[in-house]
PDB file of C-alpha atoms in Angstrom:
ATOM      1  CA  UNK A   1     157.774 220.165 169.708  1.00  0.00           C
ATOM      2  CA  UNK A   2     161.060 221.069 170.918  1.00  0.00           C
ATOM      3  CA  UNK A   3     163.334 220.175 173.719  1.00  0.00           C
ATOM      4  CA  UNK A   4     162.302 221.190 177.195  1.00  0.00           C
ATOM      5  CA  UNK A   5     163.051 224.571 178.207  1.00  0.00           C
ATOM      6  CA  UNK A   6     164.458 225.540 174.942  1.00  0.00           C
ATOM      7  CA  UNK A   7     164.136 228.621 173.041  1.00  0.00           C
ATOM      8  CA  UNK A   8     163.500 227.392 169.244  1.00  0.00           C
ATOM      9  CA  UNK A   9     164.441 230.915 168.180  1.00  0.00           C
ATOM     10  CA  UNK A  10     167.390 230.980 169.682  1.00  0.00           C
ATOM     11  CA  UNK A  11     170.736 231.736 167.448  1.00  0.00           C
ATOM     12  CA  UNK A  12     173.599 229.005 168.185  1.00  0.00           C
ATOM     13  CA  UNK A  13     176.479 230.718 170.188  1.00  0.00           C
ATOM     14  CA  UNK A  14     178.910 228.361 168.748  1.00  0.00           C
ATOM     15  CA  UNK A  15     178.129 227.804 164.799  1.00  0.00           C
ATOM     16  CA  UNK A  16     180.567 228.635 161.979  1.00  0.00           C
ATOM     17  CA  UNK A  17     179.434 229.247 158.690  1.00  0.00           C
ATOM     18  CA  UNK A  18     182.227 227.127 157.392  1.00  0.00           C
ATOM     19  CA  UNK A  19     182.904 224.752 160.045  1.00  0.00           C
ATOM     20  CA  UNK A  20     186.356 225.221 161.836  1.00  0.00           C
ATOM     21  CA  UNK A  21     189.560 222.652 163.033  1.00  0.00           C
ATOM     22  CA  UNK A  22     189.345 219.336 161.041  1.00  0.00           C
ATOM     23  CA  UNK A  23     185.642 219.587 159.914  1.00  0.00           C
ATOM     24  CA  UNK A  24     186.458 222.419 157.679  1.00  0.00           C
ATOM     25  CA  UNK A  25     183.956 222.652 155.169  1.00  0.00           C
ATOM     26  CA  UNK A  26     185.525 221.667 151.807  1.00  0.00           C
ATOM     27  CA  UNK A  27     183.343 224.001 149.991  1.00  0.00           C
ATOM     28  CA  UNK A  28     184.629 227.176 151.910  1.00  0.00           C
ATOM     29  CA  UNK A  29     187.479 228.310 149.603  1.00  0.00           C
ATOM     30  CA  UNK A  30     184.802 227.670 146.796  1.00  0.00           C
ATOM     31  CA  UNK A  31     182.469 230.023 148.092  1.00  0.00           C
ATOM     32  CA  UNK A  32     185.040 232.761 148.812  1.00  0.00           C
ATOM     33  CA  UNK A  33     186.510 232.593 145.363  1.00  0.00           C
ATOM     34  CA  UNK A  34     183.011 232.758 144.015  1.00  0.00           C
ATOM     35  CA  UNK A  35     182.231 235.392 146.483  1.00  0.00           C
ATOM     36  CA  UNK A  36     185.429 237.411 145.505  1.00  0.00           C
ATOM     37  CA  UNK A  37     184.577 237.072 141.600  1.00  0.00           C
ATOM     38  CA  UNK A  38     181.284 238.542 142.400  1.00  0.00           C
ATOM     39  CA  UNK A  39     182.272 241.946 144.217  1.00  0.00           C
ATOM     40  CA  UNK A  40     184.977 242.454 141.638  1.00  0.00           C
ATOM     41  CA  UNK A  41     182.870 242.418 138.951  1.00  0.00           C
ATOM     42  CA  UNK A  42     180.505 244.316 140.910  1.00  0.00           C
ATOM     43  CA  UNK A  43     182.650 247.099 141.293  1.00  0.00           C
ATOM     44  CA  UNK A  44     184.446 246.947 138.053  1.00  0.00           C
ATOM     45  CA  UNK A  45     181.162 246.793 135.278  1.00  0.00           C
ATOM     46  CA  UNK A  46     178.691 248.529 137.500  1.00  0.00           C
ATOM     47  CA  UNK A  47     178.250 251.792 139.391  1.00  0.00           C
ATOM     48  CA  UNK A  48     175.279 252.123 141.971  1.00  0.00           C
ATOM     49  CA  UNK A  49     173.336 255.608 143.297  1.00  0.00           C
ATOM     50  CA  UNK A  50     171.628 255.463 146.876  1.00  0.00           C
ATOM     51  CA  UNK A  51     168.324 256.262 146.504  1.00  0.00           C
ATOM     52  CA  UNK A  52     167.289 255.968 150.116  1.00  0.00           C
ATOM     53  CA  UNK A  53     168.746 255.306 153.485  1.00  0.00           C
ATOM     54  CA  UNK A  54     171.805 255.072 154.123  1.00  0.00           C
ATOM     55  CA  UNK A  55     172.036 256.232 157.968  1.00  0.00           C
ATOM     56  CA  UNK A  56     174.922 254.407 159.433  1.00  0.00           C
ATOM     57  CA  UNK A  57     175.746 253.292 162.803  1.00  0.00           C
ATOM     58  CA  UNK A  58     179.559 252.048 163.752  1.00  0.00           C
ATOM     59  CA  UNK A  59     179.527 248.921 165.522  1.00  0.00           C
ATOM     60  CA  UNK A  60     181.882 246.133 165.415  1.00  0.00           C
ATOM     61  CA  UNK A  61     180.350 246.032 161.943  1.00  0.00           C
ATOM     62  CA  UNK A  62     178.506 248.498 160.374  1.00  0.00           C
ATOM     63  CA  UNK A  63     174.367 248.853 160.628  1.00  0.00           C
ATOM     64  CA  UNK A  64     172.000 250.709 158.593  1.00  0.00           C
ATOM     65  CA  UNK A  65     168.973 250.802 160.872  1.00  0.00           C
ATOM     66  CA  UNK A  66     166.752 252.199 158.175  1.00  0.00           C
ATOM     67  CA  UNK A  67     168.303 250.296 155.579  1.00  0.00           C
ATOM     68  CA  UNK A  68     170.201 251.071 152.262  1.00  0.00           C
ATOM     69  CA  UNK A  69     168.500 251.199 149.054  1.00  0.00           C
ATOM     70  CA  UNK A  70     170.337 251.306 145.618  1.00  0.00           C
ATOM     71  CA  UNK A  71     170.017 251.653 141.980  1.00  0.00           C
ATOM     72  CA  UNK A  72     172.279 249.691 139.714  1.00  0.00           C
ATOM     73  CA  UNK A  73     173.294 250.523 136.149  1.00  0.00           C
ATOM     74  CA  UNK A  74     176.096 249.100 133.953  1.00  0.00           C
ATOM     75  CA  UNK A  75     179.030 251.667 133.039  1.00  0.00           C
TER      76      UNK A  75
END
């Protein structure tokens, strides 16, 4: 199976989700505007209520170790 003394669940230290320098992916500005169309309409036709979770912890990102569940409904 794999390569000698590799870890197969190992995450790659140096992958981009879009590539980077001349192998840009060409799909990348695709996927953002899609991505951007998606939250706006998000926040503009829906509201949401947590209905569990929601403990945060303030990391270079944020975490919810016990994670965050939601309820959707249309305005």
């Amino acid at each position: 199976m794999g390569g000698k003394g590799k870890d197969l669940h190992a995450g790659s230290k140096t992958f981009m989700a879009f590539g980077g320098g001349v192998r840009l992916c060409v799909g990348a500005d695709v996927a953002k505007l899609l991505m951007a169309n998606f939250l706006h309409y998000l926040v503009t036709k829906y509201r949401w209520t947590v209905t569990k979770g929601g403990d945060i912890i303030r990391k270079p990102g944020l975490v919810f170790p016990n994670g965050l569940h939601i309820k959707i409904s249309e305005k």
